[in-house]
Amino acid sequence: MSRTGKIVSITAGIIVLLVVILAIVIATFDWNRLKPTINQKVSAELNRPFAIRGDLGVNWARNREEQGWRSWVPWPHIHAEDVMLGNPPGVPDVTMVHLQRADATLAPLALLHKELYLPWIKLQQPDARLVQTADKKNNWTFTLASSENSDPNAAPSAWSFRLDNVLFDQGQVRYRDAINHADVTVQINPLGKPVPYGQVAGGDDQQKGAGDFVFGWQAKGTYNQQTLSGEGKIGGMLSLRSQTTPFPLQFDVRNGTTRVRAAGTLQDPLNLGGLNVRLRFSGDTLANLYGLTGVLLPDTPPYETDGHLIARFNDKKGALFRYENFNGHIGDSDIHGSLVYRQGKPRPLLTGELRSDQLRMADLGPLIGVNSGKGSEQTQRAKAQRGEAAAQPADRVLPHDRFETQSWGAMDADVKFSGKRIEHSSKLPLSDLYTHLQLKDSTLLLDPLRFGMAGGSINTTIRLEGDRSPMRGRADLHARKLQLRQLFPDVTAMQRSLGQLNGDASLSGSGNSVADLLGTSNGELKLLMNDGLISRSLMEIAGLNVGNYIVGKLFGDDEVRINCAATDLNVRQGVATPRIFVFDTENAVINVSGNANFASERLDLTVNPESKGVRVITLRSPLYVRGTFKNPDAGVKTGPLLARGAAAVALGTVLTPAAALLALISPSDTDDNQCSRVLQQMKNQK
């Protein structure tokens, strides 16, 4: 052999020997000697304690799934026992994650092109504890030491990471949150074998190509100081990291009286691509969803909805959620429509359109501060369970339920609602409700709020400024062409009436309930009624015992036709005083004076009758109406008898109110409306 050949042979032999020695050293090396270094380096990088407290080892084996010469390259199979990851400073407890054992396989050839590739990781009894403190510190946000010291202008790392699958026998996650008053434990278990999406969630053309369900989970604990329980299924690691295979999820969660069910998929979940699920809500009140979803909704009777939720988390303008084509009910009212919720600045925005074919007015009670209907009773019971006192005093009539404005600044809203038929009572059906609700910077505006009633229409604008303490409110109302025979369907004589009711009201006040707003209100109220009648039977039907007494004193048991009833009230600091309050009947003029105090809910009225021509009213002293709104009292004023006509208020002596009331009569109704003639006489007389 030549000298060169000998050198090559010796060199090759040395290299082979070194490789063999290296293989022997690696195969027999005690990897536990590296644990102190690994623990120290990882702890320093993560800024929190890390320790491998059990055995650390590496086994080498060929991967026979590789082809050709690659199948001869040994792969390291790493295992570590009793692995602990701690919490950052300021978070209580010591442990965030504990693993009884972790096994992983590393693809060595992938390192040649700067990829850290782990085909699988197997975990034994993983236990994670997620904590958020009252000062908003949490243990799931990592601050890496390398990122703190890195140059922000440096090029990104050329290395990449890939993980194909995560396996474990049983896992547990405990979530404790001092801000949301949460303490929830979730148990996660493998299903044994993959379950096709359609077998669990049913057929859905929008979810074609979804991955299989791999894990099942169960949750129990408390959230927002109410009991939470739930169960569901999720996909595996392959679909979790896939950008093309939707990640399947299904869950059924109960929190207090609220139940949320969903089945659908996540798109590109590692990059928060989007969400596409069938979503069903149910519970005692929509207001309870705020703690779960962050969406501010009103207090309502029991509800249930079923719709399609589509979300885009990475939208440039903020995360976008669309709850489309949902159907359901609130109380006994049906509800349909679509809503869009966008997380943006300065506040999230809720928009959409809703409709109802059959709407119970009682179901709207809690929205306007009225304690009425089945749903409101359940709401009151819920408040009692939470230790909240009943808002409505026993001796008061005006609604004292408070508008809860504290959360109005949490978001803005622009929602349109229409109701085809409104069930107020079988005797007085309402129809064609429409409102445009706008909530912006804690100010709620309903403009318009309109509906049909008794053959006519009510058109209202309501503005509530929730950022003020107390709240400031304003209401402008216009009632037109309410037909008297439809307003009083049980009064036989009224069915022959062609009369109608028209009115305007403009009131503003401050307070956090209807009672407080009226008790501080300023404004005016105008009403006109023509071609009606008054009788004791009508008062009985209306439940007005005082009215029954007054009509009996004035007219006996007879029905008396009213040519025109006119009211113009001036309201100052909650006290309504008539500028004019008269009833022009076929044989007398009845004038009402005094005041009604909305703050104290007390009446102090005087009723003065004056006959026309031949006296048919024998009463020569006026009547009084006193007492409270809930328990009024009426009687004849004591004192000397009034001289004939001394207490009468001639129609022509009140000029300005009469002229203002003429505006309530449509030009097309002038010839048929007796109030037009009466008011014109009042205006012209001096």
Coordinates of N, CA and C in Angstrom, one line a residue, residues 244-367:
T244 N -55.6 24.9 7.0 CA -56.6 24.5 6.0 C -57.6 23.6 6.6
T245 N -57.3 22.8 7.6 CA -58.3 21.9 8.2 C -58.9 22.5 9.4
P246 N -60.2 22.8 9.4 CA -60.9 23.5 10.5 C -60.8 22.7 11.8
F247 N -60.5 23.3 12.9 CA -60.4 22.7 14.2 C -61.7 22.5 14.8
P248 N -62.2 21.3 15.1 CA -63.6 21.1 15.6 C -63.7 21.4 17.1
L249 N -64.8 21.9 17.5 CA -65.1 22.1 18.9 C -66.6 22.0 19.2
Q250 N -66.9 21.5 20.3 CA -68.3 21.4 20.7 C -68.4 21.5 22.2
F251 N -69.4 22.3 22.7 CA -69.5 22.4 24.2 C -70.9 22.7 24.6
D252 N -71.2 22.4 25.9 CA -72.4 22.7 26.5 C -72.1 23.2 27.9
V253 N -72.3 24.5 28.2 CA -71.8 25.1 29.5 C -73.0 25.8 30.1
R254 N -73.1 25.6 31.4 CA -74.1 26.3 32.3 C -73.4 27.1 33.3
N255 N -73.8 28.4 33.4 CA -73.3 29.3 34.4 C -74.5 30.0 35.1
G256 N -74.7 29.6 36.3 CA -76.0 30.0 37.0 C -77.2 29.5 36.2
T257 N -78.0 30.5 35.8 CA -79.2 30.1 35.0 C -79.0 30.2 33.5
T258 N -77.7 30.6 33.1 CA -77.4 30.8 31.7 C -76.8 29.5 31.1
R259 N -77.3 29.1 29.9 CA -76.8 27.9 29.2 C -76.3 28.3 27.9
V260 N -75.1 27.9 27.5 CA -74.5 28.2 26.2 C -74.1 26.9 25.5
R261 N -74.6 26.6 24.3 CA -74.2 25.4 23.6 C -73.7 25.8 22.2
A262 N -72.7 25.1 21.8 CA -72.1 25.5 20.5 C -71.5 24.2 19.8
A263 N -71.5 24.2 18.5 CA -70.8 23.2 17.7 C -70.4 23.8 16.4
G264 N -69.1 23.6 16.1 CA -68.5 24.2 14.9 C -67.0 24.1 14.9
T265 N -66.4 25.1 14.2 CA -64.9 24.9 14.0 C -64.2 26.3 14.2
L266 N -62.9 26.2 14.5 CA -62.0 27.3 14.4 C -61.1 27.1 13.2
Q267 N -60.9 28.3 12.5 CA -60.0 28.3 11.3 C -58.7 28.8 11.7
D268 N -57.6 28.0 11.4 CA -56.2 28.4 11.7 C -56.1 28.9 13.1
P269 N -56.4 28.1 14.1 CA -56.5 28.5 15.5 C -55.3 29.1 16.0
L270 N -54.1 28.6 15.6 CA -52.8 29.1 16.2 C -52.6 30.5 15.8
N271 N -53.2 31.0 14.7 CA -53.1 32.4 14.3 C -54.4 33.1 14.5
L272 N -55.3 32.5 15.3 CA -56.6 33.1 15.5 C -57.3 33.6 14.2
G273 N -57.5 32.6 13.3 CA -58.1 32.9 12.0 C -59.5 33.3 12.1
G274 N -60.4 32.5 12.7 CA -61.8 32.8 12.8 C -62.6 31.7 13.4
L275 N -63.9 31.9 13.6 CA -64.8 31.0 14.3 C -66.0 30.8 13.5
N276 N -66.6 29.6 13.4 CA -67.8 29.3 12.7 C -68.6 28.2 13.4
V277 N -69.6 28.6 14.2 CA -70.3 27.7 15.0 C -71.8 28.0 15.0
R278 N -72.5 26.9 15.2 CA -73.9 27.1 15.6 C -74.0 27.3 17.1
L279 N -74.6 28.4 17.5 CA -74.6 28.9 18.9 C -76.0 29.0 19.4
R280 N -76.2 28.5 20.6 CA -77.5 28.6 21.2 C -77.3 29.1 22.7
F281 N -78.1 30.1 23.0 CA -78.1 30.7 24.3 C -79.5 30.5 25.0
S282 N -79.5 30.4 26.3 CA -80.8 30.4 27.0 C -80.5 30.8 28.5
G283 N -81.5 31.4 29.1 CA -81.3 31.8 30.5 C -82.4 32.7 31.0
D284 N -82.3 33.2 32.2 CA -83.3 34.0 32.9 C -83.4 35.4 32.4
T285 N -82.2 35.9 32.0 CA -82.2 37.3 31.5 C -80.9 37.5 30.6
L286 N -81.1 38.3 29.5 CA -79.9 38.5 28.6 C -78.8 39.3 29.3
A287 N -79.2 40.0 30.4 CA -78.2 40.8 31.1 C -77.1 40.0 31.7
N288 N -77.4 38.7 32.0 CA -76.4 37.8 32.6 C -75.3 37.4 31.6
L289 N -75.5 37.7 30.3 CA -74.5 37.3 29.3 C -73.3 38.3 29.3
Y290 N -73.4 39.4 30.0 CA -72.3 40.4 30.0 C -71.1 39.8 30.6
G291 N -71.2 39.1 31.7 CA -70.1 38.5 32.4 C -69.4 37.4 31.5
L292 N -70.2 36.7 30.7 CA -69.6 35.7 29.8 C -69.0 36.2 28.5
T293 N -69.7 37.2 27.9 CA -69.3 37.6 26.6 C -68.8 39.0 26.5
G294 N -69.0 39.8 27.5 CA -68.6 41.2 27.4 C -69.5 42.1 26.6
V295 N -70.6 41.5 26.1 CA -71.6 42.3 25.4 C -72.7 42.7 26.3
L296 N -72.9 44.1 26.3 CA -73.9 44.7 27.2 C -75.3 44.5 26.6
L297 N -76.2 43.8 27.3 CA -77.5 43.5 26.9 C -78.5 43.9 28.0
P298 N -79.8 44.1 27.6 CA -80.7 44.6 28.6 C -81.2 43.5 29.5
D299 N -81.8 43.9 30.7 CA -82.5 43.0 31.6 C -83.8 42.6 30.9
T300 N -84.0 41.2 30.8 CA -85.2 40.7 30.1 C -85.8 39.6 30.8
P301 N -87.0 39.2 30.4 CA -87.5 37.9 30.9 C -86.7 36.7 30.4
P302 N -87.0 35.5 30.8 CA -86.3 34.3 30.3 C -86.3 34.3 28.7
Y303 N -85.2 33.8 28.2 CA -85.0 33.8 26.7 C -84.3 32.6 26.2
E304 N -84.4 32.4 24.9 CA -83.6 31.3 24.2 C -83.4 31.7 22.8
T305 N -82.2 31.6 22.3 CA -82.0 31.9 20.9 C -81.1 30.8 20.2
D306 N -81.2 30.6 18.9 CA -80.5 29.6 18.2 C -80.0 30.3 16.9
G307 N -78.7 30.4 16.6 CA -78.3 31.1 15.4 C -76.9 30.6 15.0
H308 N -76.3 31.3 14.1 CA -75.0 31.0 13.6 C -74.0 32.1 13.9
L309 N -72.9 31.8 14.6 CA -71.9 32.8 15.0 C -70.7 32.6 14.1
I310 N -70.3 33.7 13.4 CA -69.1 33.7 12.6 C -68.2 34.9 13.1
A311 N -66.9 34.5 13.4 CA -66.0 35.5 14.0 C -64.7 35.6 13.2
R312 N -64.2 36.8 13.1 CA -62.9 37.1 12.5 C -62.1 37.8 13.6
F313 N -61.1 37.1 14.1 CA -60.3 37.7 15.2 C -59.3 38.7 14.8
N314 N -58.8 38.5 13.6 CA -57.6 39.4 13.1 C -58.1 40.5 12.2
D315 N -59.3 40.9 12.2 CA -59.8 42.0 11.4 C -59.0 43.3 11.7
K316 N -58.6 44.0 10.7 CA -57.8 45.2 11.0 C -58.5 46.2 11.8
K317 N -59.8 46.3 11.8 CA -60.6 47.3 12.6 C -61.0 46.7 14.0
G318 N -60.6 45.5 14.3 CA -60.9 44.9 15.6 C -61.7 43.6 15.3
A319 N -61.6 42.7 16.3 CA -62.3 41.4 16.2 C -63.8 41.6 15.9
L320 N -64.3 40.8 15.0 CA -65.7 41.0 14.5 C -66.4 39.7 14.7
F321 N -67.6 39.8 15.3 CA -68.5 38.7 15.6 C -69.9 39.0 15.0
R322 N -70.3 38.0 14.2 CA -71.6 38.1 13.5 C -72.5 36.9 14.0
Y323 N -73.6 37.3 14.7 CA -74.6 36.3 15.1 C -75.8 36.4 14.1
E324 N -75.8 35.5 13.1 CA -76.6 35.6 12.0 C -77.9 34.8 12.0
N325 N -79.0 35.3 11.5 CA -80.2 34.6 11.2 C -80.6 33.8 12.4
F326 N -80.6 34.4 13.6 CA -81.0 33.6 14.8 C -82.5 33.7 15.0
N327 N -83.1 32.7 15.7 CA -84.5 32.7 16.0 C -84.6 32.3 17.5
G328 N -85.6 32.8 18.1 CA -85.7 32.5 19.6 C -86.9 33.2 20.2
H329 N -86.9 33.3 21.5 CA -88.0 34.0 22.2 C -87.4 34.7 23.4
I330 N -88.1 35.8 23.8 CA -87.8 36.5 25.0 C -89.1 36.5 25.8
G331 N -89.2 35.9 26.9 CA -90.5 35.7 27.6 C -91.4 34.9 26.6
D332 N -92.6 35.5 26.3 CA -93.5 34.8 25.4 C -93.5 35.5 24.0
S333 N -92.5 36.3 23.8 CA -92.3 37.0 22.5 C -91.3 36.3 21.6
D334 N -91.6 36.2 20.4 CA -90.6 35.6 19.4 C -89.6 36.7 19.0
I335 N -88.4 36.3 18.7 CA -87.3 37.2 18.3 C -86.5 36.6 17.1
H336 N -86.2 37.4 16.1 CA -85.4 37.0 15.0 C -84.5 38.1 14.5
G337 N -83.5 37.8 13.8 CA -82.6 38.8 13.3 C -81.1 38.5 13.2
S338 N -80.3 39.5 13.1 CA -78.9 39.3 13.0 C -78.2 40.5 13.7
L339 N -77.1 40.2 14.4 CA -76.4 41.2 15.2 C -74.9 41.1 14.8
V340 N -74.2 42.2 14.9 CA -72.8 42.3 14.6 C -72.1 43.0 15.8
Y341 N -71.1 42.4 16.3 CA -70.4 43.0 17.5 C -68.9 43.2 17.1
R342 N -68.4 44.4 17.1 CA -67.0 44.7 16.7 C -66.3 45.3 17.9
Q343 N -65.1 44.6 18.2 CA -64.3 45.2 19.3 C -63.4 46.2 18.7
G344 N -63.6 47.5 19.0 CA -62.9 48.6 18.5 C -62.7 49.7 19.5
K345 N -62.1 50.8 19.0 CA -61.9 51.9 19.9 C -62.8 53.1 19.4
P346 N -63.3 53.9 20.4 CA -62.9 53.9 21.8 C -63.7 52.9 22.6
R347 N -64.8 52.3 21.9 CA -65.6 51.3 22.6 C -66.0 50.2 21.6
P348 N -66.4 49.0 22.0 CA -67.0 48.0 21.1 C -68.3 48.6 20.6
L349 N -68.7 48.1 19.4 CA -70.0 48.5 18.8 C -70.9 47.3 18.4
L350 N -72.1 47.4 18.9 CA -73.1 46.4 18.5 C -74.1 47.0 17.5
T351 N -74.3 46.3 16.4 CA -75.2 46.8 15.4 C -76.1 45.6 14.9
G352 N -77.2 46.0 14.3 CA -78.0 44.9 13.8 C -79.5 45.3 13.6
E353 N -80.3 44.3 13.2 CA -81.7 44.5 13.0 C -82.4 43.3 13.6
L354 N -83.5 43.6 14.4 CA -84.3 42.5 15.0 C -85.7 42.7 14.7
R355 N -86.5 41.6 14.8 CA -87.9 41.7 14.5 C -88.6 40.7 15.4
S356 N -89.9 41.0 15.6 CA -90.8 40.1 16.4 C -92.1 40.1 15.7
D357 N -92.7 38.9 15.5 CA -94.0 38.8 14.9 C -95.1 38.9 16.0
Q358 N -94.8 38.4 17.2 CA -95.8 38.5 18.3 C -95.0 38.9 19.5
L359 N -95.2 40.2 19.9 CA -94.5 40.8 21.0 C -95.4 41.1 22.2
R360 N -95.1 40.5 23.4 CA -95.8 40.8 24.6 C -95.3 42.1 25.2
M361 N -96.2 43.1 25.5 CA -95.7 44.3 26.1 C -95.1 44.1 27.5
A362 N -95.6 43.0 28.2 CA -95.0 42.7 29.5 C -93.6 42.3 29.4
D363 N -93.2 41.7 28.3 CA -91.8 41.3 28.1 C -90.9 42.5 27.9
L364 N -91.4 43.7 27.5 CA -90.7 44.9 27.4 C -90.6 45.7 28.7
G365 N -91.3 45.3 29.7 CA -91.4 46.0 31.0 C -90.0 46.3 31.6
P366 N -89.2 45.3 31.8 CA -87.9 45.6 32.4 C -87.0 46.6 31.6
L367 N -87.2 46.7 30.3 CA -86.4 47.6 29.4 C -86.7 49.0 29.8

